[in-house]
PDB file of C-alpha atoms in Angstrom:
ATOM      1  CA  VAL A 112     -37.000 -69.421  13.258  1.00  0.00           C
ATOM      2  CA  THR A 113     -35.794 -65.768  13.022  1.00  0.00           C
ATOM      3  CA  VAL A 114     -39.424 -64.518  12.564  1.00  0.00           C
ATOM      4  CA  TYR A 115     -40.182 -66.342  15.156  1.00  0.00           C
ATOM      5  CA  ALA A 116     -38.468 -64.798  17.604  1.00  0.00           C
ATOM      6  CA  ALA A 117     -38.831 -61.254  16.345  1.00  0.00           C
ATOM      7  CA  GLY A 118     -42.418 -61.821  16.779  1.00  0.00           C
ATOM      8  CA  VAL A 119     -42.256 -63.437  20.233  1.00  0.00           C
ATOM      9  CA  LEU A 120     -40.077 -60.249  21.153  1.00  0.00           C
ATOM     10  CA  ALA A 121     -42.652 -58.060  20.136  1.00  0.00           C
ATOM     11  CA  PHE A 122     -44.987 -59.422  21.485  1.00  0.00           C
ATOM     12  CA  ALA A 123     -43.591 -59.232  25.042  1.00  0.00           C
ATOM     13  CA  GLY A 124     -42.357 -55.478  24.319  1.00  0.00           C
ATOM     14  CA  PHE A 125     -45.982 -54.875  23.725  1.00  0.00           C
ATOM     15  CA  VAL A 126     -47.348 -56.810  26.706  1.00  0.00           C
ATOM     16  CA  ALA A 127     -44.562 -54.938  28.583  1.00  0.00           C
ATOM     17  CA  ARG A 128     -45.580 -51.584  27.536  1.00  0.00           C
ATOM     18  CA  GLN A 129     -49.303 -52.318  27.807  1.00  0.00           C
ATOM     19  CA  LEU A 130     -48.516 -53.222  31.917  1.00  0.00           C
ATOM     20  CA  THR A 131     -47.045 -50.111  32.157  1.00  0.00           C
ATOM     21  CA  ALA A 132     -48.683 -47.348  29.818  1.00  0.00           C
ATOM     22  CA  GLY A 133     -51.282 -44.766  31.171  1.00  0.00           C
ATOM     23  CA  HIS A 134     -53.907 -45.697  28.986  1.00  0.00           C
ATOM     24  CA  PRO A 135     -53.300 -48.892  27.477  1.00  0.00           C
ATOM     25  CA  LEU A 136     -55.111 -50.460  24.104  1.00  0.00           C
ATOM     26  CA  PHE A 137     -56.406 -53.291  26.513  1.00  0.00           C
ATOM     27  CA  THR A 138     -56.490 -54.081  30.117  1.00  0.00           C
ATOM     28  CA  VAL A 139     -54.288 -57.009  30.423  1.00  0.00           C
ATOM     29  CA  SER A 140     -56.048 -57.913  33.323  1.00  0.00           C
ATOM     30  CA  LEU A 141     -58.418 -59.250  31.524  1.00  0.00           C
ATOM     31  CA  PHE A 142     -56.565 -62.402  31.123  1.00  0.00           C
ATOM     32  CA  ARG A 143     -56.916 -63.006  34.954  1.00  0.00           C
ATOM     33  CA  SER A 144     -60.236 -63.994  34.267  1.00  0.00           C
ATOM     34  CA  ARG A 145     -60.518 -67.833  33.538  1.00  0.00           C
ATOM     35  CA  ARG A 146     -63.133 -67.780  31.316  1.00  0.00           C
ATOM     36  CA  PHE A 147     -61.965 -64.620  29.230  1.00  0.00           C
ATOM     37  CA  THR A 148     -58.324 -66.372  28.592  1.00  0.00           C
ATOM     38  CA  MET A 149     -60.260 -69.578  27.490  1.00  0.00           C
ATOM     39  CA  SER A 150     -62.032 -68.347  25.013  1.00  0.00           C
ATOM     40  CA  VAL A 151     -59.194 -66.049  23.336  1.00  0.00           C
ATOM     41  CA  LEU A 152     -57.463 -69.644  23.050  1.00  0.00           C
ATOM     42  CA  ILE A 153     -60.025 -71.111  21.787  1.00  0.00           C
ATOM     43  CA  LYS A 154     -60.793 -68.986  19.114  1.00  0.00           C
ATOM     44  CA  ALA A 155     -56.406 -68.984  18.358  1.00  0.00           C
ATOM     45  CA  ALA A 156     -56.292 -72.824  17.987  1.00  0.00           C
ATOM     46  CA  ALA A 157     -59.832 -72.331  15.798  1.00  0.00           C
ATOM     47  CA  ASP A 158     -58.569 -70.119  13.537  1.00  0.00           C
ATOM     48  CA  ALA A 159     -55.418 -71.653  13.640  1.00  0.00           C
ATOM     49  CA  THR A 160     -57.367 -74.685  12.132  1.00  0.00           C
ATOM     50  CA  PHE A 161     -59.299 -72.965   9.585  1.00  0.00           C
ATOM     51  CA  ALA A 162     -56.460 -71.703   7.869  1.00  0.00           C
ATOM     52  CA  GLY A 163     -54.444 -75.186   8.074  1.00  0.00           C
ATOM     53  CA  VAL A 164     -57.002 -76.846   6.181  1.00  0.00           C
ATOM     54  CA  LEU A 165     -57.749 -73.614   3.820  1.00  0.00           C
ATOM     55  CA  MET A 166     -54.310 -74.040   2.781  1.00  0.00           C
ATOM     56  CA  ILE A 167     -54.876 -77.817   2.091  1.00  0.00           C
ATOM     57  CA  VAL A 168     -58.208 -77.139   0.492  1.00  0.00           C
ATOM     58  CA  VAL A 169     -56.166 -74.707  -1.993  1.00  0.00           C
ATOM     59  CA  ARG A 170     -53.469 -76.926  -2.725  1.00  0.00           C
ATOM     60  CA  TYR A 171     -55.765 -79.621  -3.181  1.00  0.00           C
ATOM     61  CA  MET A 172     -57.913 -77.418  -5.456  1.00  0.00           C
ATOM     62  CA  VAL A 173     -55.269 -76.218  -7.538  1.00  0.00           C
ATOM     63  CA  VAL A 174     -52.841 -79.554  -7.879  1.00  0.00           C
ATOM     64  CA  GLU A 175     -55.042 -82.459  -8.107  1.00  0.00           C
ATOM     65  CA  ARG A 176     -58.174 -80.753  -9.757  1.00  0.00           C
ATOM     66  CA  ASP A 177     -56.037 -77.957 -12.077  1.00  0.00           C
ATOM     67  CA  TYR A 178     -58.062 -75.000 -10.873  1.00  0.00           C
ATOM     68  CA  PRO A 179     -56.060 -72.162 -11.589  1.00  0.00           C
ATOM     69  CA  ARG A 180     -55.169 -70.104  -8.821  1.00  0.00           C
ATOM     70  CA  THR A 181     -57.223 -67.010  -8.977  1.00  0.00           C
ATOM     71  CA  THR A 182     -60.227 -69.529  -9.591  1.00  0.00           C
ATOM     72  CA  ALA A 183     -59.255 -71.426  -6.551  1.00  0.00           C
ATOM     73  CA  ALA A 184     -59.372 -68.031  -4.231  1.00  0.00           C
ATOM     74  CA  TRP A 185     -62.468 -66.796  -5.744  1.00  0.00           C
ATOM     75  CA  VAL A 186     -63.988 -70.602  -5.246  1.00  0.00           C
ATOM     76  CA  LEU A 187     -62.984 -70.145  -1.380  1.00  0.00           C
ATOM     77  CA  LEU A 188     -63.891 -66.525  -0.794  1.00  0.00           C
ATOM     78  CA  PRO A 189     -67.365 -66.770   0.884  1.00  0.00           C
ATOM     79  CA  ALA A 190     -65.519 -69.598   3.655  1.00  0.00           C
ATOM     80  CA  VAL A 191     -63.170 -66.968   4.572  1.00  0.00           C
ATOM     81  CA  GLY A 192     -65.871 -64.321   4.425  1.00  0.00           C
ATOM     82  CA  GLY A 193     -67.899 -66.502   6.909  1.00  0.00           C
ATOM     83  CA  MET A 194     -64.897 -67.323   9.264  1.00  0.00           C
TER      84      MET A 194
END
C-alpha cells in the first residue's frame, strides 16, 4: 500500500510540475481532448490485461507443465516483443 501511495504522490507531483513548467515534457492540455484521453486509457487497460495474462501463463508453464523459468521466459519472449 505504501508503494502505491508513493506512486500516486509522485505522479501528482509530476503533473503539478508539468502544469507550471516553462518547457514541459508533454502538454497536459492534451488530456482535454476526449479522443486522446480515451485512447490513453484504453491502451493502459490493454497493457494491464496483457501483463496479467502473461503472469498467469508463466505460472501455468512453470507449475503445471514443469518448464524451467528461463525456458518459459524464452518461449514467451516473442509475445512480449509483439506487444
